[in-house]
Structures are given as C-alpha cells and as structure tokens.
Amino acid sequence: MDVSESSQIRASSVPAGKPVHESWIRQPALLYALLFLVAVLPYLNSLNGGFVTDDQQQILNNPYVQQTRYLKAIFTHDVWGFLSAEHYSNYYRPLLSVTYLVLYQLYGTAALGYHIASVLLYALLVCLIYSVTRRWTRDPSLALFAAILFALHPIHTESVAWIDGLADIAVTLLLLLSFWFFLGISEPGKSPPWQTAGAAL
C-alpha cells in the first residue's frame, strides 16, 4: 500500500464535513473554559471588596431590594424611588433592582456574594463576545483575540470591581445576546421563531 492509498483510507474514516485535523481553537468547551479563566483571574482580588459609594444606598439602605413585597414598586419607580417622591429621576432600571433583590435574598449584606455575581456575569459576557464575534465573522481566531482583548482591557475594571457597576455588565450582556440572535436570523435554514424573539430583547 502506497502513501496515497493510506491517506485515502484515513480520510474515508472521518465523517463527512469534518476536517481530518481539527485545531484546538475549534473546540468550544476548551475555548470557553479558557475564556472563563481569563475573565475571572484578574478580578479575584475584587472579591475582598465591600460596599462603596452608591452601593450603600442602592443595597444596604434600599427596602425595595431587601423585601419581595416591594417588587411592584421596583417596576413603577426609578431606582431612587425608595427615598422619597422628591428624589424622582429618569434613572429607571428595574431589572438591575430585581437582580439586587435576588442577590439580597441569597447573600443579605455580605458583599462577597455581590462581587462573585459581578465576576461571573463578566466571565459570561466574555464568552458571549467570543460567540458573537465568531458567528459574525466566521473567524475563530479573530473571535478569540477579540474576547481576550475585551477580558483583559483595564477600562472594564470599575464595572466589574464596583458592585453598582453590574448595570454596565448586564446591559452589554443583553445587547450582545440580542445581536447573537439577530445574526442567527440570517443563517440559511436556521431561523426558528425563537431567534426572532431573541433578537427583540
């Protein structure tokens, strides 16, 4: 058997449409694990932080996020509505307040839990950066570079290390998730109703 025949046998044993040699950069589980670590490791020191500036008002002194009976008020008032009617503003972020409500039920006044939530959401955002970029460009190498650059860029430090910065992470996560679904609508044969619904987030 010559070399060409041997190559043909190896190629025929590989399922159709799958390359003979698949680079590690095309292994989703490994990549997402790597990106998760790249996003989390730089912010481990933030877990020792406490409540600062707006955190104290928005969480420690805010009955809306401490008791579930105020859930309706969260959706009918701005984020400073718990103070008084005189503090009315256009700062309306009910999903952020609901997130604080859930975290308060889990962790109470323990700042560690809120910091863990921020770091984990940031890691999820970094993974989504990779997924969106890969789906958009069809280039896994470029997607990996973009996700790592995003994860390590120091401009995100405040959003991750400051508890009240969770709003920045959450809104970016939702926008990118909507864009991910939007990209799926244009894929041939891959446009189920839930893709359209997701793009409307």
mmCIF file of C-alpha atoms in Angstrom:
data_model
loop_
_atom_site.group_PDB
_atom_site.id
_atom_site.type_symbol
_atom_site.label_atom_id
_atom_site.label_comp_id
_atom_site.label_asym_id
_atom_site.label_seq_id
_atom_site.Cartn_x
_atom_site.Cartn_y
_atom_site.Cartn_z
ATOM 1 C CA MET A 1 0.000 0.000 0.000
ATOM 2 C CA ASP A 2 1.494 3.344 -1.017
ATOM 3 C CA VAL A 3 1.229 6.672 0.797
ATOM 4 C CA SER A 4 -1.674 7.972 -1.292
ATOM 5 C CA GLU A 5 -3.788 4.874 -0.551
ATOM 6 C CA SER A 6 -3.053 5.195 3.175
ATOM 7 C CA SER A 7 -4.164 8.839 3.127
ATOM 8 C CA GLN A 8 -7.379 7.922 1.342
ATOM 9 C CA ILE A 9 -8.208 5.296 3.974
ATOM 10 C CA ARG A 10 -7.648 7.779 6.830
ATOM 11 C CA ALA A 11 -9.758 10.404 5.112
ATOM 12 C CA SER A 12 -12.598 7.940 4.471
ATOM 13 C CA SER A 13 -12.750 7.104 8.193
ATOM 14 C CA VAL A 14 -13.539 10.726 9.079
ATOM 15 C CA PRO A 15 -17.237 11.745 8.985
ATOM 16 C CA ALA A 16 -18.212 13.873 6.010
ATOM 17 C CA GLY A 17 -17.846 17.578 6.556
ATOM 18 C CA LYS A 18 -15.363 17.205 9.419
ATOM 19 C CA PRO A 19 -11.677 18.079 8.873
ATOM 20 C CA VAL A 20 -9.063 15.408 9.454
ATOM 21 C CA HIS A 21 -7.062 17.642 11.778
ATOM 22 C CA GLU A 22 -9.207 19.922 13.927
ATOM 23 C CA SER A 23 -7.345 22.717 15.684
ATOM 24 C CA TRP A 24 -7.804 23.198 19.435
ATOM 25 C CA ILE A 25 -9.133 26.661 18.625
ATOM 26 C CA ARG A 26 -12.241 24.953 17.216
ATOM 27 C CA GLN A 27 -13.014 23.039 20.418
ATOM 28 C CA PRO A 28 -15.847 25.042 22.077
ATOM 29 C CA ALA A 29 -15.643 23.518 25.565
ATOM 30 C CA LEU A 30 -11.906 24.120 25.863
ATOM 31 C CA LEU A 31 -12.174 27.627 24.486
ATOM 32 C CA TYR A 32 -14.986 28.689 26.767
ATOM 33 C CA ALA A 33 -13.141 27.279 29.777
ATOM 34 C CA LEU A 34 -10.046 29.250 28.762
ATOM 35 C CA LEU A 35 -12.015 32.464 28.284
ATOM 36 C CA PHE A 36 -13.784 31.957 31.595
ATOM 37 C CA LEU A 37 -10.441 31.745 33.393
ATOM 38 C CA VAL A 38 -9.006 34.719 31.515
ATOM 39 C CA ALA A 39 -12.009 36.792 32.596
ATOM 40 C CA VAL A 40 -12.139 35.658 36.222
ATOM 41 C CA LEU A 41 -8.480 35.526 37.298
ATOM 42 C CA PRO A 42 -7.710 39.282 37.022
ATOM 43 C CA TYR A 43 -10.674 40.087 39.285
ATOM 44 C CA LEU A 44 -10.200 37.589 42.090
ATOM 45 C CA ASN A 45 -8.796 40.355 44.265
ATOM 46 C CA SER A 46 -12.057 42.294 43.905
ATOM 47 C CA LEU A 47 -13.855 39.614 45.930
ATOM 48 C CA ASN A 48 -12.395 41.148 49.094
ATOM 49 C CA GLY A 49 -14.081 44.478 48.387
ATOM 50 C CA GLY A 50 -17.051 45.886 50.253
ATOM 51 C CA PHE A 51 -19.954 48.225 49.582
ATOM 52 C CA VAL A 52 -18.824 51.676 48.433
ATOM 53 C CA THR A 53 -20.500 54.933 47.337
ATOM 54 C CA ASP A 54 -23.861 54.153 45.661
ATOM 55 C CA ASP A 55 -23.747 50.512 46.803
ATOM 56 C CA GLN A 56 -24.640 51.572 50.318
ATOM 57 C CA GLN A 57 -27.745 53.439 49.224
ATOM 58 C CA GLN A 58 -28.813 51.075 46.462
ATOM 59 C CA ILE A 59 -28.484 47.914 48.550
ATOM 60 C CA LEU A 60 -27.868 48.456 52.256
ATOM 61 C CA ASN A 61 -30.406 51.299 52.660
ATOM 62 C CA ASN A 62 -32.878 50.275 49.986
ATOM 63 C CA PRO A 63 -36.015 48.445 51.218
ATOM 64 C CA TYR A 64 -37.061 47.808 47.590
ATOM 65 C CA VAL A 65 -34.243 45.281 47.110
ATOM 66 C CA GLN A 66 -34.447 43.835 50.596
ATOM 67 C CA GLN A 67 -38.089 42.744 50.675
ATOM 68 C CA THR A 68 -40.012 40.980 47.920
ATOM 69 C CA ARG A 69 -43.215 42.874 48.772
ATOM 70 C CA TYR A 70 -41.729 45.889 47.004
ATOM 71 C CA LEU A 71 -41.454 44.086 43.658
ATOM 72 C CA LYS A 72 -44.287 46.132 42.133
ATOM 73 C CA ALA A 73 -42.674 49.370 43.332
ATOM 74 C CA ILE A 74 -39.448 48.404 41.580
ATOM 75 C CA PHE A 75 -41.246 48.463 38.222
ATOM 76 C CA THR A 76 -43.243 51.622 38.926
ATOM 77 C CA HIS A 77 -40.477 53.820 40.355
ATOM 78 C CA ASP A 78 -36.993 54.848 39.380
ATOM 79 C CA VAL A 79 -34.009 53.435 41.261
ATOM 80 C CA TRP A 80 -34.117 56.285 43.789
ATOM 81 C CA GLY A 81 -37.858 55.992 44.333
ATOM 82 C CA PHE A 82 -37.350 54.287 47.693
ATOM 83 C CA LEU A 83 -36.027 57.550 49.161
ATOM 84 C CA SER A 84 -38.988 59.864 48.537
ATOM 85 C CA ALA A 85 -41.041 61.410 45.765
ATOM 86 C CA GLU A 86 -38.671 64.379 45.819
ATOM 87 C CA HIS A 87 -35.826 62.203 44.544
ATOM 88 C CA TYR A 88 -37.576 61.428 41.244
ATOM 89 C CA SER A 89 -35.200 60.877 38.320
ATOM 90 C CA ASN A 90 -35.148 59.223 34.885
ATOM 91 C CA TYR A 91 -32.793 56.535 36.188
ATOM 92 C CA TYR A 92 -35.198 53.636 35.557
ATOM 93 C CA ARG A 93 -33.533 50.223 35.763
ATOM 94 C CA PRO A 94 -35.985 47.688 37.182
ATOM 95 C CA LEU A 95 -34.012 44.636 36.032
ATOM 96 C CA LEU A 96 -30.995 45.881 37.975
ATOM 97 C CA SER A 97 -33.105 46.318 41.104
ATOM 98 C CA VAL A 98 -34.622 42.855 40.639
ATOM 99 C CA THR A 99 -31.101 41.441 40.352
ATOM 100 C CA TYR A 100 -30.165 43.136 43.628
ATOM 101 C CA LEU A 101 -33.379 41.778 45.165
ATOM 102 C CA VAL A 102 -32.407 38.220 44.216
ATOM 103 C CA LEU A 103 -28.848 38.685 45.426
ATOM 104 C CA TYR A 104 -30.050 40.168 48.708
ATOM 105 C CA GLN A 105 -32.231 37.121 49.328
ATOM 106 C CA LEU A 106 -29.178 34.935 48.765
ATOM 107 C CA TYR A 107 -26.397 36.916 50.425
ATOM 108 C CA GLY A 108 -28.007 39.624 52.536
ATOM 109 C CA THR A 109 -25.408 42.234 53.425
ATOM 110 C CA ALA A 110 -22.405 40.036 52.555
ATOM 111 C CA ALA A 111 -20.570 41.971 49.828
ATOM 112 C CA LEU A 112 -18.710 38.845 48.723
ATOM 113 C CA GLY A 113 -21.822 37.382 47.081
ATOM 114 C CA TYR A 114 -22.413 40.506 45.001
ATOM 115 C CA HIS A 115 -18.793 40.596 43.847
ATOM 116 C CA ILE A 116 -18.953 36.916 42.881
ATOM 117 C CA ALA A 117 -22.072 37.635 40.817
ATOM 118 C CA SER A 118 -20.356 40.536 39.034
ATOM 119 C CA VAL A 119 -17.274 38.500 38.170
ATOM 120 C CA LEU A 120 -19.296 35.510 36.955
ATOM 121 C CA LEU A 121 -21.529 37.697 34.776
ATOM 122 C CA TYR A 122 -18.418 39.324 33.351
ATOM 123 C CA ALA A 123 -16.966 35.900 32.506
ATOM 124 C CA LEU A 124 -20.242 35.021 30.796
ATOM 125 C CA LEU A 125 -20.043 38.286 28.848
ATOM 126 C CA VAL A 126 -16.515 37.492 27.663
ATOM 127 C CA CYS A 127 -17.666 34.074 26.433
ATOM 128 C CA LEU A 128 -20.541 35.757 24.620
ATOM 129 C CA ILE A 129 -18.099 38.183 22.985
ATOM 130 C CA TYR A 130 -16.324 35.169 21.503
ATOM 131 C CA SER A 131 -19.548 33.503 20.387
ATOM 132 C CA VAL A 132 -20.964 36.643 18.758
ATOM 133 C CA THR A 133 -17.711 37.548 17.013
ATOM 134 C CA ARG A 134 -17.266 34.024 15.689
ATOM 135 C CA ARG A 135 -20.837 33.888 14.429
ATOM 136 C CA TRP A 136 -20.452 37.299 12.815
ATOM 137 C CA THR A 137 -17.018 36.908 11.195
ATOM 138 C CA ARG A 138 -16.765 33.101 10.807
ATOM 139 C CA ASP A 139 -13.201 33.509 12.057
ATOM 140 C CA PRO A 140 -12.494 31.657 15.346
ATOM 141 C CA SER A 141 -9.001 33.147 15.639
ATOM 142 C CA LEU A 142 -10.308 36.696 15.396
ATOM 143 C CA ALA A 143 -13.122 35.875 17.812
ATOM 144 C CA LEU A 144 -10.657 34.506 20.360
ATOM 145 C CA PHE A 145 -8.447 37.584 20.057
ATOM 146 C CA ALA A 146 -11.417 39.920 20.471
ATOM 147 C CA ALA A 147 -12.691 38.074 23.544
ATOM 148 C CA ILE A 148 -9.289 38.001 25.279
ATOM 149 C CA LEU A 149 -8.690 41.677 24.491
ATOM 150 C CA PHE A 150 -12.100 42.524 25.940
ATOM 151 C CA ALA A 151 -11.483 40.385 29.034
ATOM 152 C CA LEU A 152 -8.141 41.960 29.882
ATOM 153 C CA HIS A 153 -8.821 45.575 28.921
ATOM 154 C CA PRO A 154 -8.439 47.721 32.078
ATOM 155 C CA ILE A 155 -11.330 50.010 31.102
ATOM 156 C CA HIS A 156 -13.719 47.377 32.492
ATOM 157 C CA THR A 157 -12.189 47.383 35.976
ATOM 158 C CA GLU A 158 -14.756 49.720 37.523
ATOM 159 C CA SER A 159 -17.707 47.861 36.030
ATOM 160 C CA VAL A 160 -16.508 44.538 37.441
ATOM 161 C CA ALA A 161 -14.953 45.557 40.761
ATOM 162 C CA TRP A 162 -17.685 48.018 41.772
ATOM 163 C CA ILE A 163 -20.928 46.315 42.779
ATOM 164 C CA ASP A 164 -23.112 49.060 41.291
ATOM 165 C CA GLY A 165 -21.172 48.650 38.033
ATOM 166 C CA LEU A 166 -23.169 45.470 37.486
ATOM 167 C CA ALA A 167 -25.562 47.550 35.382
ATOM 168 C CA ASP A 168 -22.875 48.041 32.706
ATOM 169 C CA ILE A 169 -22.207 44.313 32.501
ATOM 170 C CA ALA A 170 -25.895 43.413 32.406
ATOM 171 C CA VAL A 171 -26.870 45.839 29.643
ATOM 172 C CA THR A 172 -23.912 44.794 27.481
ATOM 173 C CA LEU A 173 -24.779 41.153 28.023
ATOM 174 C CA LEU A 174 -28.382 41.688 26.930
ATOM 175 C CA LEU A 175 -27.426 43.764 23.888
ATOM 176 C CA LEU A 176 -24.907 41.194 22.685
ATOM 177 C CA LEU A 177 -27.337 38.351 23.304
ATOM 178 C CA SER A 178 -29.901 40.165 21.166
ATOM 179 C CA PHE A 179 -27.294 40.666 18.434
ATOM 180 C CA TRP A 180 -26.354 36.977 18.612
ATOM 181 C CA PHE A 181 -29.963 36.017 17.920
ATOM 182 C CA PHE A 182 -30.143 38.640 15.167
ATOM 183 C CA LEU A 183 -27.170 37.081 13.407
ATOM 184 C CA GLY A 184 -28.898 33.711 13.570
ATOM 185 C CA ILE A 185 -31.895 35.021 11.650
ATOM 186 C CA SER A 186 -29.791 35.458 8.510
ATOM 187 C CA GLU A 187 -28.303 31.959 8.636
ATOM 188 C CA PRO A 188 -29.793 29.726 5.894
ATOM 189 C CA GLY A 189 -32.162 27.173 7.346
ATOM 190 C CA LYS A 190 -31.526 28.377 10.921
ATOM 191 C CA SER A 191 -34.165 30.961 11.612
ATOM 192 C CA PRO A 192 -36.737 29.465 14.008
ATOM 193 C CA PRO A 193 -39.216 31.799 15.745
ATOM 194 C CA TRP A 194 -37.155 31.916 18.920
ATOM 195 C CA GLN A 195 -34.277 33.513 17.004
ATOM 196 C CA THR A 196 -36.525 36.408 16.029
ATOM 197 C CA ALA A 197 -37.930 36.654 19.542
ATOM 198 C CA GLY A 198 -34.422 36.701 20.998
ATOM 199 C CA ALA A 199 -33.334 39.473 18.643
ATOM 200 C CA ALA A 200 -36.133 41.614 20.047
ATOM 201 C CA LEU A 201 -34.633 41.576 23.556
#
